Coordinates of C-alpha atoms and ligand atoms in Angstrom, one line a residue:
X1 CA 42.8 40.6 -17.6
X2 CA 43.2 37.0 -18.7
X3 CA 43.2 36.4 -22.4
X4 CA 41.1 33.4 -23.6
X5 CA 43.0 30.9 -25.7
X6 CA 42.1 31.0 -29.4
X7 CA 39.4 28.6 -30.3
X8 CA 40.5 25.5 -32.2
X9 CA 39.4 25.2 -35.8
X10 CA 36.8 22.6 -36.9
X11 CA 39.5 20.3 -38.2
X12 CA 41.3 20.0 -34.9
X13 CA 41.1 16.6 -33.4
X14 CA 40.6 17.9 -29.8
X15 CA 37.0 18.3 -28.8
X16 CA 35.7 20.4 -26.0
X17 CA 32.5 18.4 -25.8
X18 CA 32.4 15.5 -23.3
X19 CA 32.7 12.1 -24.9
X20 CA 29.2 10.8 -24.1
X21 CA 28.5 10.3 -27.8
X22 CA 30.6 9.1 -30.8
X23 CA 29.0 11.3 -33.5
X24 CA 29.2 10.4 -37.2
X25 CA 31.8 12.5 -38.9
X26 CA 29.4 14.9 -40.7
X27 CA 28.5 18.4 -39.6
X28 CA 24.9 19.1 -40.3
X29 CA 24.1 22.8 -40.9
X30 CA 20.7 23.1 -42.6
X31 CA 17.4 21.2 -42.9
X32 CA 14.3 21.4 -45.0
X33 CA 11.5 18.9 -44.7
X34 CA 13.0 15.4 -44.8
X35 CA 16.4 16.7 -46.0
X36 CA 19.5 17.9 -44.2
X37 CA 22.7 19.3 -45.6
X38 CA 26.3 19.1 -44.3
X39 CA 28.8 21.9 -44.2
X40 CA 30.2 20.7 -47.6
X41 CA 26.8 21.2 -49.2
X42 CA 26.0 17.5 -49.4
X43 CA 22.3 16.5 -49.0
X44 CA 21.1 13.6 -46.9
X45 CA 17.6 12.0 -46.6
X46 CA 16.9 12.1 -42.9
X47 CA 15.2 8.8 -41.9
X48 CA 15.9 9.2 -38.1
X49 CA 14.6 12.8 -37.5
X50 CA 17.0 13.6 -34.6
X51 CA 15.7 10.4 -32.9
X52 CA 12.0 10.7 -33.7
X53 CA 11.8 14.4 -33.0
X54 CA 11.4 16.4 -36.2
X55 CA 8.1 14.6 -37.1
X56 CA 6.9 17.5 -39.3
X57 CA 10.3 17.6 -41.0
X58 CA 13.0 20.2 -40.6
X59 CA 12.0 23.9 -40.4
X60 CA 8.3 23.3 -41.0
X61 CA 6.9 26.8 -42.0
X62 CA 4.1 26.8 -39.4
X63 CA 6.6 26.0 -36.6
X64 CA 9.2 28.5 -37.9
X65 CA 6.6 31.3 -38.1
X66 CA 5.2 30.5 -34.6
X67 CA 8.7 30.5 -33.1
X68 CA 9.8 33.6 -34.9
X69 CA 6.7 35.5 -33.8
X70 CA 7.1 34.4 -30.2
X71 CA 10.8 35.2 -30.3
X72 CA 9.9 38.8 -31.1
X73 CA 7.4 39.0 -28.3
X74 CA 8.5 37.2 -25.1
X75 CA 11.0 34.4 -24.5
X76 CA 10.8 33.6 -20.8
X77 CA 9.2 34.6 -17.5
X78 CA 9.5 31.3 -15.5
X79 CA 6.5 29.6 -13.9
X80 CA 6.3 32.3 -11.2
X81 CA 3.9 34.1 -13.6
X82 CA 1.3 33.0 -16.1
X83 CA 2.0 33.4 -19.8
X84 CA -0.3 33.3 -22.7
X85 CA 0.7 29.9 -24.0
X86 CA 1.3 27.4 -21.2
X87 CA -2.4 27.0 -20.4
X88 CA -3.6 26.7 -24.0
X89 CA -0.9 24.1 -24.6
X90 CA -1.8 22.1 -21.5
X91 CA -5.4 22.1 -22.7
X92 CA -4.3 20.9 -26.2
X93 CA -2.1 18.1 -24.7
X94 CA -5.0 17.1 -22.5
X95 CA -7.2 16.8 -25.6
X96 CA -4.6 14.7 -27.4
X97 CA -4.2 12.3 -24.5
X98 CA -8.0 11.7 -24.0
X99 CA -8.8 11.3 -27.6
X100 CA -9.6 7.6 -27.5
X101 CA -11.7 7.7 -24.3
X102 CA -14.3 9.6 -22.4
X103 CA -12.1 10.2 -19.4
X104 CA -12.5 13.6 -17.6
X105 CA -10.0 16.3 -18.3
X106 CA -6.6 15.9 -16.6
X107 CA -3.6 18.2 -16.0
X108 CA -0.2 18.7 -17.4
X109 CA 3.3 19.4 -16.1
X110 CA 5.7 20.7 -18.7
X111 CA 9.4 19.8 -18.9
X112 CA 12.4 20.2 -21.3
X113 CA 12.9 16.6 -22.1
X114 CA 11.6 13.0 -22.0
X115 CA 13.7 12.1 -19.0
X116 CA 12.3 15.0 -17.1
X117 CA 8.7 14.2 -18.0
X118 CA 9.4 10.7 -16.6
X119 CA 11.0 12.1 -13.4
X120 CA 7.8 14.2 -13.0
X121 CA 5.7 11.0 -13.5
X122 CA 7.8 9.1 -10.9
X123 CA 7.5 11.8 -8.3
X124 CA 3.8 12.2 -9.0
X125 CA 3.2 8.5 -8.5
X126 CA 5.2 8.5 -5.2
X127 CA 3.3 11.6 -4.0
X128 CA 0.0 10.0 -4.9
X129 CA 0.6 6.5 -3.7
X130 CA 2.5 7.4 -0.5
X131 CA 5.5 5.6 1.1
X132 CA 3.8 2.2 1.5
X133 CA 3.1 1.9 -2.2
X134 CA 6.3 3.4 -3.6
X135 CA 7.4 0.6 -5.9
X136 CA 7.1 1.1 -9.7
X137 CA 7.2 -2.0 -11.9
X138 CA 8.7 -1.4 -15.4
X139 CA 9.9 -3.6 -18.2
X140 CA 13.3 -5.2 -19.0
X141 CA 14.7 -3.6 -22.1
X142 CA 12.8 -0.4 -21.5
X143 CA 14.3 3.1 -21.8
X144 CA 12.9 6.0 -19.8
X145 CA 15.9 8.4 -19.8
X146 CA 19.3 9.1 -18.3
X147 CA 18.6 11.1 -15.2
X148 CA 18.8 8.9 -12.1
X149 CA 15.1 8.3 -11.4
X150 CA 14.4 7.6 -15.1
X151 CA 17.5 5.4 -15.3
X152 CA 16.3 3.4 -12.3
X153 CA 13.0 2.8 -14.2
X154 CA 15.0 1.9 -17.3
X155 CA 15.3 -1.9 -17.6
X156 CA 18.8 -1.9 -19.0
X157 CA 21.4 -2.5 -16.3
X158 CA 24.3 -1.9 -18.7
X159 CA 23.3 1.8 -18.8
X160 CA 23.2 2.3 -15.0
X161 CA 25.9 -0.1 -13.6
X162 CA 28.6 2.7 -13.5
X163 CA 26.3 5.1 -11.7
X164 CA 25.1 3.2 -8.6
X165 CA 23.4 3.7 -6.3
X166 CA 20.2 4.3 -8.1
X167 CA 17.0 5.5 -6.3
X168 CA 15.2 2.5 -4.8
X169 CA 11.7 1.3 -5.5
X170 CA 12.0 -0.1 -9.1
X171 CA 11.3 -3.7 -10.2
X172 CA 11.7 -5.0 -13.7
X173 CA 9.7 -7.7 -15.4
X174 CA 10.0 -9.1 -19.0
X175 CA 8.3 -6.9 -21.6
X176 CA 5.1 -8.5 -22.9
X177 CA 4.9 -11.1 -20.1
X178 CA 1.6 -10.6 -18.3
X179 CA 2.0 -13.5 -15.9
X180 CA 5.2 -12.2 -14.5
X181 CA 3.8 -8.7 -14.3
X182 CA 0.7 -10.0 -12.4
X183 CA 3.0 -11.8 -9.9
X184 CA 5.1 -8.6 -9.4
X185 CA 2.0 -6.5 -8.4
X186 CA 2.5 -6.9 -4.7
X187 CA 1.1 -4.6 -2.0
X188 CA 4.0 -2.2 -2.2
X189 CA 3.5 -1.5 -5.9
X190 CA 2.0 1.9 -6.7
X191 CA 2.4 1.9 -10.5
X192 CA 3.4 0.1 -13.7
X193 CA 5.4 2.1 -16.1
X194 CA 5.6 0.9 -19.7
X195 CA 6.4 1.9 -23.3
X196 CA 3.8 0.8 -25.9
X197 CA 6.8 -0.1 -28.2
X198 CA 10.4 -0.2 -26.9
X199 CA 12.1 2.1 -29.3
X200 CA 15.6 2.2 -27.8
X201 CA 15.7 -1.6 -27.3
X202 CA 15.4 -2.0 -31.1
X203 CA 11.8 -1.2 -31.8
X204 CA 10.4 -4.2 -29.8
X205 CA 6.6 -4.6 -30.0
X206 CA 4.7 -6.5 -27.3
X207 CA 2.0 -9.1 -28.2
X208 CA -1.3 -7.6 -29.4
X209 CA -3.6 -6.6 -26.5
X210 CA -0.7 -6.3 -24.1
X211 CA -1.4 -2.7 -23.1
X212 CA -5.1 -3.4 -22.6
X213 CA -4.2 -6.3 -20.3
X214 CA -1.8 -4.2 -18.4
X215 CA -4.6 -1.7 -17.9
X216 CA -6.9 -4.5 -16.7
X217 CA -4.3 -5.8 -14.2
X218 CA -3.7 -2.2 -12.9
X219 CA -7.4 -1.7 -12.4
X220 CA -7.8 -5.1 -10.7
X221 CA -4.9 -4.2 -8.2
X222 CA -5.7 -0.5 -7.8
X223 CA -2.3 0.3 -9.3
X224 CA -1.6 3.4 -11.6
X225 CA -0.7 2.8 -15.2
X226 CA 2.0 5.2 -16.5
X227 CA 2.6 5.0 -20.2
X228 CA 5.9 6.5 -21.6
X229 CA 4.9 7.8 -25.1
X230 CA 8.1 9.9 -25.3
X231 CA 9.1 8.1 -28.5
X232 CA 5.8 6.6 -29.7
X233 CA 3.5 9.5 -29.0
X234 CA 2.3 12.4 -31.2
X235 CA 1.4 10.5 -34.4
X236 CA 4.6 8.6 -34.8
X237 CA 3.0 5.1 -34.8
X238 CA -0.1 6.2 -36.9
X239 CA -2.2 7.3 -34.0
X240 CA -2.0 10.4 -31.7
X241 CA -0.7 8.1 -29.0
X242 CA 0.4 4.5 -29.5
X243 CA -1.8 3.5 -26.5
X244 CA -4.8 4.7 -28.6
X245 CA -4.4 1.7 -30.9
X246 CA -5.8 -0.3 -28.0
X247 CA -8.1 2.3 -26.7
X248 CA -6.2 2.3 -23.5
X249 CA -6.5 5.3 -21.1
X250 CA -3.5 5.5 -18.8
X251 CA -3.5 7.4 -15.5
X252 CA -0.2 9.1 -16.4
X253 CA 1.2 9.7 -19.9
X254 CA 4.6 11.2 -20.8
X255 CA 5.4 12.8 -24.1
X256 CA 8.4 14.8 -25.4
X257 CA 10.5 14.4 -28.6
X258 CA 8.1 15.4 -31.3
X259 CA 6.1 17.8 -29.1
X260 CA 8.2 20.9 -30.2
X261 CA 9.3 19.4 -33.5
X262 CA 12.9 20.1 -32.4
X263 CA 12.3 22.7 -29.7
X264 CA 13.1 20.9 -26.4
X265 CA 9.8 20.4 -24.5
X266 CA 8.2 17.4 -22.8
X267 CA 5.0 16.9 -20.8
X268 CA 3.7 14.7 -18.1
X269 CA -0.1 14.4 -18.2
X270 CA -2.1 12.8 -15.4
X271 CA -5.8 12.4 -14.5
X272 CA -7.4 15.1 -12.4
X273 CA -7.4 12.8 -9.4
X274 CA -3.7 11.9 -9.6
X275 CA -2.6 15.4 -10.6
X276 CA -4.3 16.8 -7.5
X277 CA -1.6 15.1 -5.4
X278 CA 1.0 17.6 -6.5
X279 CA 0.9 20.7 -4.3
X280 CA 2.8 24.0 -4.9
X281 CA 6.4 23.4 -4.1
X282 CA 6.3 19.6 -4.7
X283 CA 8.0 19.8 -8.1
X284 CA 9.3 22.5 -10.4
X285 CA 11.3 23.6 -13.4
X286 CA 12.8 27.0 -14.5
X287 CA 12.2 26.5 -18.2
X288 CA 9.4 23.9 -18.5
X289 CA 6.5 25.2 -20.6
X290 CA 8.3 28.4 -21.4
X291 CA 6.8 30.6 -24.2
X292 CA 9.2 29.8 -27.0
X293 CA 8.9 26.0 -26.6
X294 CA 5.2 26.3 -26.0
X295 CA 4.7 28.3 -29.2
X296 CA 6.6 25.6 -31.2
X297 CA 4.5 22.9 -29.5
X298 CA 1.2 24.6 -30.2
X299 CA 2.1 25.0 -33.8
X300 CA 3.3 21.4 -34.0
X301 CA 0.1 20.0 -32.6
X302 CA -2.1 22.3 -34.8
X303 CA -0.2 21.2 -37.9
X304 CA -0.5 17.5 -36.9
X305 CA -4.3 17.9 -36.6
X306 CA -4.7 20.1 -39.7
X307 CA -2.6 17.9 -41.9
X308 CA -4.0 14.6 -40.6
X309 CA -0.5 13.5 -39.7
X310 CA -1.4 10.4 -37.8
X311 CA -3.3 9.0 -40.8
X312 CA -0.4 9.9 -43.1
X313 CA 2.1 8.2 -40.8
X314 CA -0.1 5.1 -40.8
X315 CA -0.2 4.9 -44.6
X316 CA 3.4 5.9 -45.3
X317 CA 4.5 3.5 -42.6
X318 CA 2.7 0.7 -44.3
X319 CA 4.4 1.6 -47.6
X320 CA 7.8 1.8 -46.0
X321 CA 7.4 -1.4 -44.2
X322 CA 6.2 -3.3 -47.3
X323 CA 9.1 -2.0 -49.3
X324 CA 11.7 -2.9 -46.6
X325 CA 10.3 -6.4 -46.2
X326 CA 11.1 -7.0 -49.8
X327 CA 14.7 -6.0 -49.5
X328 CA 17.2 -8.8 -49.7
X329 CA 19.1 -9.1 -46.4
X330 CA 16.1 -8.0 -44.2
X331 CA 14.7 -10.8 -42.1
X332 CA 11.8 -8.9 -40.5
X333 CA 10.4 -5.4 -40.0
X334 CA 8.8 -4.5 -36.7
X335 CA 7.2 -1.5 -35.2
X336 CA 4.2 0.6 -36.0
X337 CA 3.5 3.6 -38.4
X338 CA 6.8 5.3 -39.0
X339 CA 8.7 3.9 -36.1
X340 CA 10.3 0.8 -37.7
X341 CA 13.0 -1.6 -36.7
X342 CA 14.6 -3.4 -39.6
X343 CA 16.0 -6.7 -38.5
X344 CA 18.9 -7.7 -40.7
X345 CA 19.5 -11.3 -41.6
X346 CA 22.7 -13.0 -40.5
X347 CA 24.4 -12.7 -43.9
X348 CA 24.0 -8.9 -43.8
X349 CA 26.8 -6.7 -42.5
X350 CA 26.7 -5.7 -38.9
X351 CA 24.0 -3.0 -38.2
X352 CA 26.4 -0.2 -37.3
X353 CA 28.3 -0.8 -40.5
X354 CA 25.0 -0.7 -42.4
X355 CA 24.1 2.6 -40.8
X356 CA 27.6 3.9 -41.7
X357 CA 27.2 2.9 -45.3
X358 CA 23.7 4.4 -45.5
X359 CA 25.3 7.7 -44.3
X360 CA 27.9 7.4 -47.1
X361 CA 25.1 7.0 -49.6
X362 CA 23.1 9.9 -48.2
X363 CA 20.6 8.3 -45.9
X364 CA 20.5 8.9 -42.1
X365 CA 19.3 5.9 -40.0
X366 CA 20.6 4.5 -36.7
X367 CA 21.2 1.3 -35.0
X368 CA 19.5 1.0 -31.6
X369 CA 20.3 -2.7 -31.0
X370 CA 22.5 -5.4 -32.5
X371 CA 21.2 -6.5 -35.9
X372 CA 18.6 -3.7 -36.0
X373 CA 18.3 -0.5 -38.0
X374 CA 15.8 2.0 -36.9
X375 CA 13.9 4.2 -39.3
X376 CA 11.8 7.1 -38.1
X377 CA 11.5 9.6 -40.9
X378 CA 9.4 12.8 -41.0
X379 CA 5.7 11.8 -40.8
X380 CA 5.2 14.0 -43.9
X381 CA 7.6 11.9 -45.9
X382 CA 6.5 11.5 -49.5
X383 CA 6.2 8.3 -51.6
X384 CA 9.3 9.0 -53.8
X385 CA 11.4 9.7 -50.7
X386 CA 10.3 6.4 -49.2
X387 CA 11.3 4.7 -52.5
X388 CA 14.7 6.5 -52.5
X389 CA 15.4 5.5 -48.9
X390 CA 14.6 1.8 -49.7
X391 CA 16.7 1.9 -52.9
X392 CA 19.7 3.2 -50.9
X393 CA 19.1 0.7 -48.2
X394 CA 18.8 -2.2 -50.7
X395 CA 22.0 -1.0 -52.3
X396 CA 23.9 -1.0 -49.0
X397 CA 22.7 -4.5 -48.2
X398 CA 23.3 -5.8 -51.7
X399 CA 26.9 -4.6 -51.4
X400 CA 27.2 -6.5 -48.1
X401 CA 25.1 -9.7 -48.5
X402 CA 27.3 -12.5 -49.7
X403 CA 25.0 -15.1 -51.2
X404 CA 27.9 -17.3 -52.5
X405 CA 28.4 -19.0 -49.2
X406 CA 31.5 -16.9 -48.3
X407 CA 31.8 -14.8 -45.2
X408 CA 29.9 -11.5 -45.1
X409 CA 31.9 -8.3 -45.7
Ligands
PLP1 C1 10.6 6.0 -24.4 C2 11.6 7.1 -24.0 N1 11.5 7.6 -22.8 C3 12.3 8.6 -22.4 C4 13.4 9.0 -23.3 C5 14.3 10.1 -22.8 O1 14.0 11.3 -23.5 P1 15.1 12.5 -23.5 O2 16.3 12.0 -24.2 O3 14.4 13.6 -24.1 O4 15.4 12.8 -22.0 C6 13.5 8.5 -24.5 C7 14.6 8.9 -25.4 O5 15.0 8.2 -26.3 C8 12.6 7.4 -24.9 O6 12.7 6.9 -26.1

């Protein structure tokens, strides 16, 4: 028998994890609401929520209870059988998606992540539109995930250059530019795929009315509208979906991140007509919609509804935004609800350095683009926590902004 080598201690420099990330040097071991603790017992105010995932805060009691109950009952059976939760959850997601309109009920395919929800959307569009209309137009700067199809839809060549060839059939146009989009809608185009706000590009917001105009163009050309609400969806921007702000009803919607409040689950919703193009065997997943994740998602959506989380995100978002705009060293704040991109002015330290100093002072934020800090706290964040985060942030910028005319730190 071979003996396994002894595992290395935590302090060892060698890592067994592939180097796709350069994690901050803190080991987080516990969370409660908007707070997390490291292995040394130090507390941090979490204003990034595992990348806009733990929208109800860490270990929300309703989600913990639902998950624990389900864990004692049934974990997994695959999609070869029905279970008690997938259908009710699909109905719930359908209700969320159609909230702003009178569209007929649609259908849902469950996944384990945002990228997979978008892969499902891409395959569904191809299945529905057929080989002659298999082009999808998406936006430059967009982010739709790291799997090859989602990466091909993503409008950031730097993320895909090393992994060519990508699947064919994707065209990119500038985000927010309707004229270029209209010109791109040739006869081979089956769908437009768009984020309401480009989170990963640095919380980039299109001009007002953009989504509504995209919908109009899609209708005019008989093209499907796919909206990626993986980051913006489920109350994050102050509405159940960001597309609801403009009363837009897409043909296909993807959500993930906040759906399980930390349990990995995503969903691709489509209208009844588009959904009907998928036949048994066309697409699949071993885990998607499995009972544990579905239990967490049902509890998350129930809590969001019961606690009026969209409204709370809108009002806390306005408060956070106002406070950040007043911070010396901030040139603009963009975004919606509690998905905010804080644009630093040129005298401020570089954004990654700002994020690092925030961490040192007990505040978790991240830097999605040069010169931008993203804040996406729990949607249940309280007023004094908003104030504390802004105080820490102002402190960090005050340390770094040199108003004497000398060079920044
Ligand atoms: C808009 C959007 N789509 C898709 C994804 C990919 O989601 P996941 O990382 O769960 O695959 C992300 C992740 O950041 C996202 O922001």
